[in-house]
């Protein structure tokens, strides 16, 4: 595999991007939907769901390889560091078993697909549209399940929160997809890359689904990410200043009028004690950190697993990475987050930069109560989208210099009189 150091205008032209690139991106999103979640209307065997998701990953890699037969890639610090993450993953998983090695192979195939698709990363917005279309299609599937069977879509064992009734999706997953779709659609609207009517068709139903999931992390991540993203456009965009001003005014009025309802929604009926220990997460975290470990386990981790500790979900990306890939994995994850953030700060203000800031901020905030930064997941796909937005566009090829014919010696030279030359 070689790095394409001779950029051509034809290769980075969005109009010439193969359609299979968008299909491969959608298949990556399908792969990271997961195979475990809520009960569905029609019980789907987990083996069948895993077959579909893994088939989607293989299909994405095949399509990306077909579109990039010459194996041309673009340099990317994010994908490079993600490739380095395979080292502690493999070292710690060798002695664990076939399940851990299978997860390593899945991560390697995921990273390889990103390398193949990096050829078309040029800072344009085409991958944002792929992203929105795929996850909005997932939200439409969730809404269809809610219409068909409201009881299954809002079960009691999840406290009446919205789940996937046709595909096993948990409330945090639906909240994550809704928040990302809303945030990116709002930024496209602020940047005047879509119409208000087109944005409303996506934003309004996504916001309703987000409210029905009662997902606090996704909501806070979306709000903070949008504030940072729109704030990066305030100095250069009048539309961003106008939108920011109206949003602050509406938020202030809404906080006064609906303050009690918002507090009730935020607490989700939990007691103050249960809320303070993060719904039991703090106990799992303390148990994980206090467990004895060897030096090798501390550095390289215990191998890729299901992101749980003593049968309970870890629900923290940093502790999950520490448990499975050790301190080396934590350092690599911190490095690719910091590299993306640093590159975003160095880029001039633009809509692509604002969208990247939103995605980076959202993933960083969500990492406190969600897992996924150390394995193939939707969070890594969000960060890959941010990396594609921060990629510098390839310069156009210089126009060829016309060659003038040399003066032939057999053509007689015309003598100009001295007075004419004066």
Short mmCIF file of C-alpha atoms in Angstrom, two decimals:
data_model
loop_
_atom_site.label_atom_id
_atom_site.label_comp_id
_atom_site.label_asym_id
_atom_site.label_seq_id
_atom_site.Cartn_x
_atom_site.Cartn_y
_atom_site.Cartn_z
CA UNK A 1 0.00 0.00 0.00
CA UNK A 2 1.48 3.32 -0.98
CA UNK A 3 0.71 6.88 -0.07
CA UNK A 4 -0.59 8.98 -2.93
CA UNK A 5 1.79 11.94 -2.94
CA UNK A 6 0.88 13.09 -6.46
CA UNK A 7 -2.61 14.50 -5.99
CA UNK A 8 -4.75 15.01 -9.01
CA UNK A 9 -7.79 17.24 -9.34
CA UNK A 10 -9.74 14.38 -10.88
CA UNK A 11 -9.26 12.10 -7.87
CA UNK A 12 -10.43 14.66 -5.30
CA UNK A 13 -13.36 15.96 -7.29
CA UNK A 14 -16.53 15.11 -5.33
CA UNK A 15 -18.44 14.58 -8.54
CA UNK A 16 -16.04 11.80 -9.52
CA UNK A 17 -16.23 9.95 -6.22
CA UNK A 18 -17.52 6.43 -6.96
CA UNK A 19 -20.99 5.67 -5.63
CA UNK A 20 -19.57 2.58 -3.98
CA UNK A 21 -17.72 4.85 -1.53
CA UNK A 22 -21.01 6.02 -0.02
CA UNK A 23 -22.27 2.44 0.07
CA UNK A 24 -19.10 1.30 1.85
CA UNK A 25 -19.53 4.06 4.45
CA UNK A 26 -23.15 3.01 5.04
CA UNK A 27 -22.05 -0.61 5.49
CA UNK A 28 -19.49 0.49 8.10
CA UNK A 29 -22.29 2.22 9.97
CA UNK A 30 -24.40 -0.94 9.74
CA UNK A 31 -21.55 -3.01 11.14
CA UNK A 32 -21.22 -0.90 14.28
CA UNK A 33 -24.95 -1.02 15.12
CA UNK A 34 -24.20 -4.01 17.32
CA UNK A 35 -25.96 -7.30 17.89
CA UNK A 36 -27.19 -6.95 21.49
CA UNK A 37 -29.90 -4.67 22.77
CA UNK A 38 -33.60 -4.58 23.50
CA UNK A 39 -36.20 -7.22 22.71
CA UNK A 40 -37.68 -6.82 19.23
CA UNK A 41 -41.14 -7.48 17.84
CA UNK A 42 -39.85 -10.49 15.92
CA UNK A 43 -37.11 -12.25 17.84
CA UNK A 44 -33.92 -12.13 15.79
CA UNK A 45 -31.25 -14.72 16.63
CA UNK A 46 -28.06 -13.07 17.71
CA UNK A 47 -26.10 -15.28 15.33
CA UNK A 48 -28.16 -13.91 12.43
CA UNK A 49 -27.58 -10.29 13.51
CA UNK A 50 -23.84 -10.94 13.86
CA UNK A 51 -23.82 -12.51 10.41
CA UNK A 52 -25.47 -9.40 8.95
CA UNK A 53 -23.16 -6.95 10.72
CA UNK A 54 -19.97 -8.87 9.91
CA UNK A 55 -21.15 -9.35 6.35
CA UNK A 56 -21.61 -5.58 6.16
CA UNK A 57 -18.00 -5.05 7.28
CA UNK A 58 -16.66 -7.53 4.73
CA UNK A 59 -18.82 -5.90 2.07
CA UNK A 60 -17.54 -2.44 3.01
CA UNK A 61 -13.92 -3.58 2.75
CA UNK A 62 -14.59 -5.28 -0.59
CA UNK A 63 -16.30 -2.22 -2.07
CA UNK A 64 -13.56 0.10 -0.82
CA UNK A 65 -10.90 -2.20 -2.27
CA UNK A 66 -12.77 -2.39 -5.59
CA UNK A 67 -12.97 1.40 -5.79
CA UNK A 68 -9.31 1.78 -4.81
CA UNK A 69 -7.54 -1.04 -6.64
CA UNK A 70 -4.30 0.94 -6.81
CA UNK A 71 -4.28 1.14 -3.00
CA UNK A 72 -3.84 4.90 -2.94
CA UNK A 73 -4.28 6.42 0.51
CA UNK A 74 -3.98 9.84 2.06
CA UNK A 75 -1.85 10.48 5.16
CA UNK A 76 -3.99 10.56 8.30
CA UNK A 77 -2.68 10.83 11.85
CA UNK A 78 -5.99 9.52 13.18
CA UNK A 79 -6.01 6.32 11.11
CA UNK A 80 -2.28 5.82 11.75
CA UNK A 81 -2.79 5.97 15.53
CA UNK A 82 -5.84 3.75 15.17
CA UNK A 83 -3.60 1.24 13.41
CA UNK A 84 -1.14 1.42 16.32
CA UNK A 85 -4.03 0.54 18.64
CA UNK A 86 -4.01 -2.90 17.04
CA UNK A 87 -0.67 -3.64 18.74
CA UNK A 88 -1.86 -3.71 22.39
CA UNK A 89 -5.15 -5.23 21.24
CA UNK A 90 -3.38 -8.17 19.61
CA UNK A 91 -0.74 -8.61 22.31
CA UNK A 92 -3.36 -8.77 25.07
CA UNK A 93 -5.79 -10.96 23.11
CA UNK A 94 -3.41 -13.74 22.05
CA UNK A 95 -3.77 -15.70 25.28
CA UNK A 96 -7.45 -14.89 25.87
CA UNK A 97 -9.19 -16.96 23.22
CA UNK A 98 -10.89 -17.02 19.86
CA UNK A 99 -13.46 -14.36 20.81
CA UNK A 100 -10.81 -11.74 21.53
CA UNK A 101 -8.87 -12.59 18.37
CA UNK A 102 -12.08 -12.32 16.35
CA UNK A 103 -12.62 -8.81 17.74
CA UNK A 104 -9.03 -7.94 16.80
CA UNK A 105 -9.65 -9.14 13.24
CA UNK A 106 -12.83 -7.06 13.10
CA UNK A 107 -10.96 -3.96 14.27
CA UNK A 108 -8.20 -4.59 11.72
CA UNK A 109 -10.74 -4.91 8.89
CA UNK A 110 -12.47 -1.73 10.08
CA UNK A 111 -9.20 0.21 10.09
CA UNK A 112 -8.20 -1.21 6.70
CA UNK A 113 -11.48 -0.01 5.20
CA UNK A 114 -10.84 3.49 6.58
CA UNK A 115 -7.38 3.48 4.98
CA UNK A 116 -8.89 2.57 1.60
CA UNK A 117 -11.58 5.25 1.89
CA UNK A 118 -9.07 7.92 2.97
CA UNK A 119 -8.23 8.44 -0.71
CA UNK A 120 -11.44 10.53 -0.99
CA UNK A 121 -10.93 12.51 2.23
CA UNK A 122 -10.50 16.07 0.98
CA UNK A 123 -12.29 18.27 3.51
CA UNK A 124 -15.55 18.34 1.52
CA UNK A 125 -19.00 17.63 2.96
CA UNK A 126 -19.84 14.49 0.96
CA UNK A 127 -19.09 12.11 3.85
CA UNK A 128 -21.37 14.18 6.12
CA UNK A 129 -24.24 13.48 3.75
CA UNK A 130 -23.40 9.76 3.74
CA UNK A 131 -23.38 9.86 7.55
CA UNK A 132 -26.70 11.67 7.92
CA UNK A 133 -28.49 9.48 5.39
CA UNK A 134 -27.42 6.24 7.02
CA UNK A 135 -28.21 7.18 10.61
CA UNK A 136 -31.45 8.92 9.68
CA UNK A 137 -32.49 5.67 7.97
CA UNK A 138 -31.80 3.90 11.29
CA UNK A 139 -33.96 6.47 13.09
CA UNK A 140 -36.76 5.91 10.56
CA UNK A 141 -36.54 2.18 11.40
CA UNK A 142 -36.83 3.05 15.10
CA UNK A 143 -39.85 5.28 14.44
CA UNK A 144 -41.49 2.50 12.41
CA UNK A 145 -41.07 0.10 15.33
CA UNK A 146 -42.62 2.68 17.65
CA UNK A 147 -45.67 3.00 15.38
CA UNK A 148 -46.09 -0.76 14.93
CA UNK A 149 -45.66 -1.76 18.58
CA UNK A 150 -45.45 1.09 21.11
CA UNK A 151 -45.29 -1.31 24.04
CA UNK A 152 -42.26 -3.13 22.65
CA UNK A 153 -40.57 0.14 21.67
CA UNK A 154 -40.95 1.64 25.17
CA UNK A 155 -40.62 -1.32 27.57
CA UNK A 156 -40.85 -1.13 31.33
CA UNK A 157 -37.48 -2.83 31.89
CA UNK A 158 -35.87 0.28 30.34
CA UNK A 159 -38.02 2.64 32.37
CA UNK A 160 -40.28 3.51 29.44
CA UNK A 161 -37.36 4.79 27.35
CA UNK A 162 -37.38 4.35 23.58
CA UNK A 163 -35.61 1.26 22.19
CA UNK A 164 -35.37 -0.38 18.80
CA UNK A 165 -38.38 -2.64 18.24
CA UNK A 166 -37.34 -3.84 14.76
CA UNK A 167 -33.56 -3.93 15.32
CA UNK A 168 -32.12 -4.39 18.84
CA UNK A 169 -31.01 -0.86 19.72
CA UNK A 170 -30.63 0.53 23.24
CA UNK A 171 -31.76 4.03 24.31
CA UNK A 172 -28.16 5.37 24.44
CA UNK A 173 -27.59 4.19 20.87
CA UNK A 174 -30.74 5.86 19.57
CA UNK A 175 -29.89 9.00 21.52
CA UNK A 176 -26.39 9.03 20.05
CA UNK A 177 -27.61 8.69 16.45
CA UNK A 178 -30.30 11.33 16.99
CA UNK A 179 -27.87 13.81 18.54
CA UNK A 180 -25.30 13.41 15.75
CA UNK A 181 -27.92 13.73 13.01
CA UNK A 182 -29.40 16.84 14.65
CA UNK A 183 -26.01 18.47 15.21
CA UNK A 184 -24.74 17.93 11.67
CA UNK A 185 -28.06 19.00 10.12
CA UNK A 186 -28.09 22.20 12.17
CA UNK A 187 -24.57 23.03 11.05
CA UNK A 188 -25.47 22.41 7.40
CA UNK A 189 -28.42 24.75 7.87
CA UNK A 190 -26.23 27.43 9.47
CA UNK A 191 -23.74 27.04 6.63
CA UNK A 192 -26.59 27.35 4.09
CA UNK A 193 -25.83 23.95 2.58
CA UNK A 194 -29.45 22.85 2.96
CA UNK A 195 -32.88 24.47 2.99
CA UNK A 196 -34.84 25.13 6.19
CA UNK A 197 -37.58 22.76 5.03
CA UNK A 198 -35.09 19.98 4.27
CA UNK A 199 -33.37 20.47 7.62
CA UNK A 200 -36.70 20.44 9.49
CA UNK A 201 -37.63 17.08 7.94
CA UNK A 202 -34.53 15.59 9.58
CA UNK A 203 -34.16 17.64 12.77
CA UNK A 204 -37.74 17.60 14.12
CA UNK A 205 -38.34 13.81 14.17
CA UNK A 206 -34.78 13.18 15.36
CA UNK A 207 -35.31 15.59 18.25
CA UNK A 208 -38.55 13.83 19.21
CA UNK A 209 -36.78 10.46 19.26
CA UNK A 210 -33.92 11.94 21.31
CA UNK A 211 -36.40 13.25 23.90
CA UNK A 212 -38.10 9.83 24.09
CA UNK A 213 -34.81 8.08 24.85
CA UNK A 214 -34.13 10.28 27.92
CA UNK A 215 -30.42 10.08 27.10
CA UNK A 216 -28.68 12.78 29.12
CA UNK A 217 -25.18 12.18 27.79
CA UNK A 218 -26.26 12.50 24.16
CA UNK A 219 -28.27 15.63 24.89
CA UNK A 220 -25.45 17.37 26.76
CA UNK A 221 -22.90 16.28 24.15
CA UNK A 222 -25.08 17.66 21.35
CA UNK A 223 -25.63 21.01 23.10
CA UNK A 224 -21.99 21.55 24.08
CA UNK A 225 -20.74 20.34 20.68
CA UNK A 226 -23.08 22.73 18.85
CA UNK A 227 -22.04 25.65 21.06
CA UNK A 228 -18.36 25.02 20.30
CA UNK A 229 -18.97 24.40 16.59
CA UNK A 230 -21.15 27.46 16.01
CA UNK A 231 -18.81 29.50 18.20
CA UNK A 232 -15.99 28.69 15.77
CA UNK A 233 -18.04 30.33 12.97
CA UNK A 234 -19.22 33.46 14.80
CA UNK A 235 -16.34 35.68 13.65
CA UNK A 236 -16.72 34.77 9.98
CA UNK A 237 -20.43 34.00 9.48
CA UNK A 238 -23.33 36.40 9.97
CA UNK A 239 -25.76 33.47 9.78
CA UNK A 240 -23.91 31.76 12.65
CA UNK A 241 -24.11 34.93 14.78
CA UNK A 242 -27.83 35.29 14.09
CA UNK A 243 -28.54 31.63 14.82
CA UNK A 244 -26.46 31.72 18.01
CA UNK A 245 -28.27 34.81 19.28
CA UNK A 246 -31.76 33.39 18.65
CA UNK A 247 -30.77 30.07 20.18
CA UNK A 248 -29.52 31.69 23.38
CA UNK A 249 -32.71 33.74 23.64
CA UNK A 250 -34.99 30.73 23.09
CA UNK A 251 -32.96 28.62 25.52
CA UNK A 252 -33.24 31.28 28.23
CA UNK A 253 -37.00 31.58 27.76
CA UNK A 254 -37.41 27.79 27.66
CA UNK A 255 -35.37 27.34 30.84
CA UNK A 256 -37.66 29.75 32.70
CA UNK A 257 -40.95 28.42 31.33
CA UNK A 258 -40.18 24.69 31.25
CA UNK A 259 -37.58 24.51 34.03
CA UNK A 260 -39.51 22.04 36.19
CA UNK A 261 -40.33 19.74 33.26
CA UNK A 262 -36.72 19.77 32.09
CA UNK A 263 -35.50 18.85 35.58
CA UNK A 264 -37.96 15.96 35.75
CA UNK A 265 -36.88 14.72 32.32
CA UNK A 266 -33.22 15.00 33.27
CA UNK A 267 -33.57 13.05 36.53
CA UNK A 268 -35.64 10.26 34.84
CA UNK A 269 -37.35 9.50 38.15
CA UNK A 270 -34.08 8.60 39.87
CA UNK A 271 -33.24 9.39 43.46
CA UNK A 272 -30.51 11.89 44.27
CA UNK A 273 -28.22 9.09 45.50
CA UNK A 274 -28.70 7.01 42.37
CA UNK A 275 -28.07 10.07 40.23
CA UNK A 276 -24.90 11.02 42.14
CA UNK A 277 -23.26 7.61 41.59
CA UNK A 278 -24.17 7.72 37.87
CA UNK A 279 -26.80 4.95 38.02
CA UNK A 280 -24.43 2.50 39.66
CA UNK A 281 -21.55 3.10 37.25
CA UNK A 282 -19.28 4.46 39.98
CA UNK A 283 -19.37 1.14 41.85
CA UNK A 284 -18.30 -0.78 38.75
CA UNK A 285 -15.50 1.72 38.10
CA UNK A 286 -14.18 1.46 41.66
CA UNK A 287 -14.20 -2.33 41.49
CA UNK A 288 -12.33 -2.31 38.17
CA UNK A 289 -9.64 0.09 39.37
CA UNK A 290 -9.10 -1.71 42.67
CA UNK A 291 -8.63 -5.16 41.09
CA UNK A 292 -5.03 -6.49 41.24
CA UNK A 293 -3.16 -6.62 37.92
CA UNK A 294 0.21 -7.78 36.71
CA UNK A 295 2.59 -5.39 34.94
CA UNK A 296 1.68 -6.89 31.58
CA UNK A 297 -2.04 -6.52 32.27
CA UNK A 298 -1.51 -2.90 33.29
CA UNK A 299 0.46 -2.02 30.17
CA UNK A 300 -1.33 -4.12 27.53
CA UNK A 301 -4.68 -4.93 29.14
CA UNK A 302 -6.70 -8.12 29.39
CA UNK A 303 -7.72 -8.45 25.73
CA UNK A 304 -10.71 -7.26 23.72
CA UNK A 305 -14.02 -8.29 25.25
CA UNK A 306 -17.62 -7.20 25.64
CA UNK A 307 -16.76 -4.02 27.61
CA UNK A 308 -18.01 -5.43 30.93
CA UNK A 309 -16.56 -6.08 34.40
CA UNK A 310 -17.95 -8.87 36.60
CA UNK A 311 -20.92 -9.13 34.28
CA UNK A 312 -21.79 -5.42 34.53
CA UNK A 313 -21.23 -2.86 31.74
CA UNK A 314 -18.27 -0.54 32.28
CA UNK A 315 -19.92 2.43 30.52
CA UNK A 316 -16.72 4.47 30.33
CA UNK A 317 -14.50 4.45 27.27
CA UNK A 318 -11.30 5.24 29.14
CA UNK A 319 -11.75 2.52 31.74
CA UNK A 320 -12.85 0.05 29.05
CA UNK A 321 -9.70 0.78 27.05
CA UNK A 322 -7.59 0.51 30.20
CA UNK A 323 -9.17 -2.85 31.03
CA UNK A 324 -8.79 -4.32 27.54
CA UNK A 325 -5.76 -2.53 26.02
CA UNK A 326 -3.96 -1.21 29.07
CA UNK A 327 -2.20 2.08 29.61
CA UNK A 328 -0.70 1.84 26.12
CA UNK A 329 -4.18 1.79 24.62
CA UNK A 330 -5.25 4.74 26.77
CA UNK A 331 -2.23 6.73 25.56
CA UNK A 332 -3.02 5.96 21.90
CA UNK A 333 -6.70 6.90 22.28
CA UNK A 334 -5.73 10.16 23.99
CA UNK A 335 -3.21 10.82 21.21
CA UNK A 336 -5.69 10.52 18.35
CA UNK A 337 -8.27 12.66 20.17
CA UNK A 338 -5.67 15.34 20.88
CA UNK A 339 -4.34 15.19 17.32
CA UNK A 340 -7.82 15.70 15.87
CA UNK A 341 -8.48 18.55 18.28
CA UNK A 342 -5.14 20.19 17.52
CA UNK A 343 -5.64 19.97 13.76
CA UNK A 344 -9.14 21.44 14.13
CA UNK A 345 -7.74 24.42 16.05
CA UNK A 346 -5.09 25.04 13.38
CA UNK A 347 -7.53 24.98 10.44
CA UNK A 348 -9.06 28.29 9.29
CA UNK A 349 -12.76 28.82 10.12
CA UNK A 350 -15.03 26.87 7.79
CA UNK A 351 -18.15 24.73 7.85
CA UNK A 352 -16.08 21.54 7.58
CA UNK A 353 -14.01 22.60 10.58
CA UNK A 354 -17.15 23.40 12.59
CA UNK A 355 -18.64 19.96 11.85
CA UNK A 356 -15.37 18.31 12.89
CA UNK A 357 -15.31 20.29 16.16
CA UNK A 358 -18.86 19.15 16.89
CA UNK A 359 -18.01 15.48 16.32
CA UNK A 360 -14.79 15.60 18.33
CA UNK A 361 -16.47 17.41 21.23
CA UNK A 362 -19.43 15.04 21.21
CA UNK A 363 -17.25 11.91 21.27
CA UNK A 364 -15.01 13.33 24.00
CA UNK A 365 -18.00 14.15 26.24
CA UNK A 366 -19.75 10.84 25.57
CA UNK A 367 -16.61 8.88 26.42
CA UNK A 368 -17.32 9.52 30.12
CA UNK A 369 -20.44 7.34 30.22
CA UNK A 370 -20.23 5.38 26.94
CA UNK A 371 -17.76 2.87 25.50
CA UNK A 372 -16.40 2.55 21.99
CA UNK A 373 -13.16 4.50 21.58
CA UNK A 374 -11.01 1.37 21.73
CA UNK A 375 -12.90 -0.89 19.32
CA UNK A 376 -14.83 -0.71 16.04
CA UNK A 377 -17.83 1.43 16.99
CA UNK A 378 -20.01 4.31 15.90
CA UNK A 379 -17.77 6.67 17.90
CA UNK A 380 -14.73 5.74 15.85
CA UNK A 381 -16.80 6.25 12.70
CA UNK A 382 -17.78 9.73 13.94
CA UNK A 383 -14.11 10.53 14.52
CA UNK A 384 -13.20 9.15 11.09
CA UNK A 385 -15.76 11.56 9.62
CA UNK A 386 -14.07 14.37 11.56
CA UNK A 387 -10.70 13.30 10.14
CA UNK A 388 -12.12 13.40 6.60
CA UNK A 389 -13.41 16.93 7.22
CA UNK A 390 -10.04 18.11 8.52
CA UNK A 391 -8.07 16.64 5.60
CA UNK A 392 -6.47 19.37 3.52
CA UNK A 393 -7.87 19.47 -0.03
CA UNK A 394 -5.40 18.35 -2.66
CA UNK A 395 -4.18 21.28 -4.78
CA UNK A 396 -5.24 21.35 -8.39
CA UNK A 397 -2.72 20.36 -10.99
CA UNK A 398 -0.87 23.35 -12.49
CA UNK A 399 -1.82 24.23 -16.02
CA UNK A 400 0.75 23.14 -18.59
CA UNK A 401 2.99 25.91 -19.85
CA UNK A 402 2.57 26.41 -23.62
CA UNK A 403 5.70 25.76 -25.61
CA UNK A 404 6.50 28.32 -28.27
CA UNK A 405 8.44 27.18 -31.33
CA UNK A 406 12.06 28.16 -31.38
CA UNK A 407 13.25 30.66 -33.90
CA UNK A 408 14.47 28.85 -36.98
CA UNK A 409 17.78 29.91 -38.50
CA UNK A 410 16.51 29.50 -42.09
CA UNK A 411 13.80 32.16 -41.67
CA UNK A 412 15.18 35.57 -42.74
CA UNK A 413 15.17 38.19 -40.01
CA UNK A 414 13.51 41.51 -40.82
CA UNK A 415 15.83 44.42 -40.32
CA UNK A 416 14.23 47.35 -38.48
CA UNK A 417 15.72 50.79 -39.28
CA UNK A 418 17.31 52.68 -36.44
CA UNK A 419 14.89 55.58 -36.72
CA UNK A 420 11.94 53.16 -36.38
CA UNK A 421 13.44 51.56 -33.31
CA UNK A 422 13.68 55.02 -31.71
#
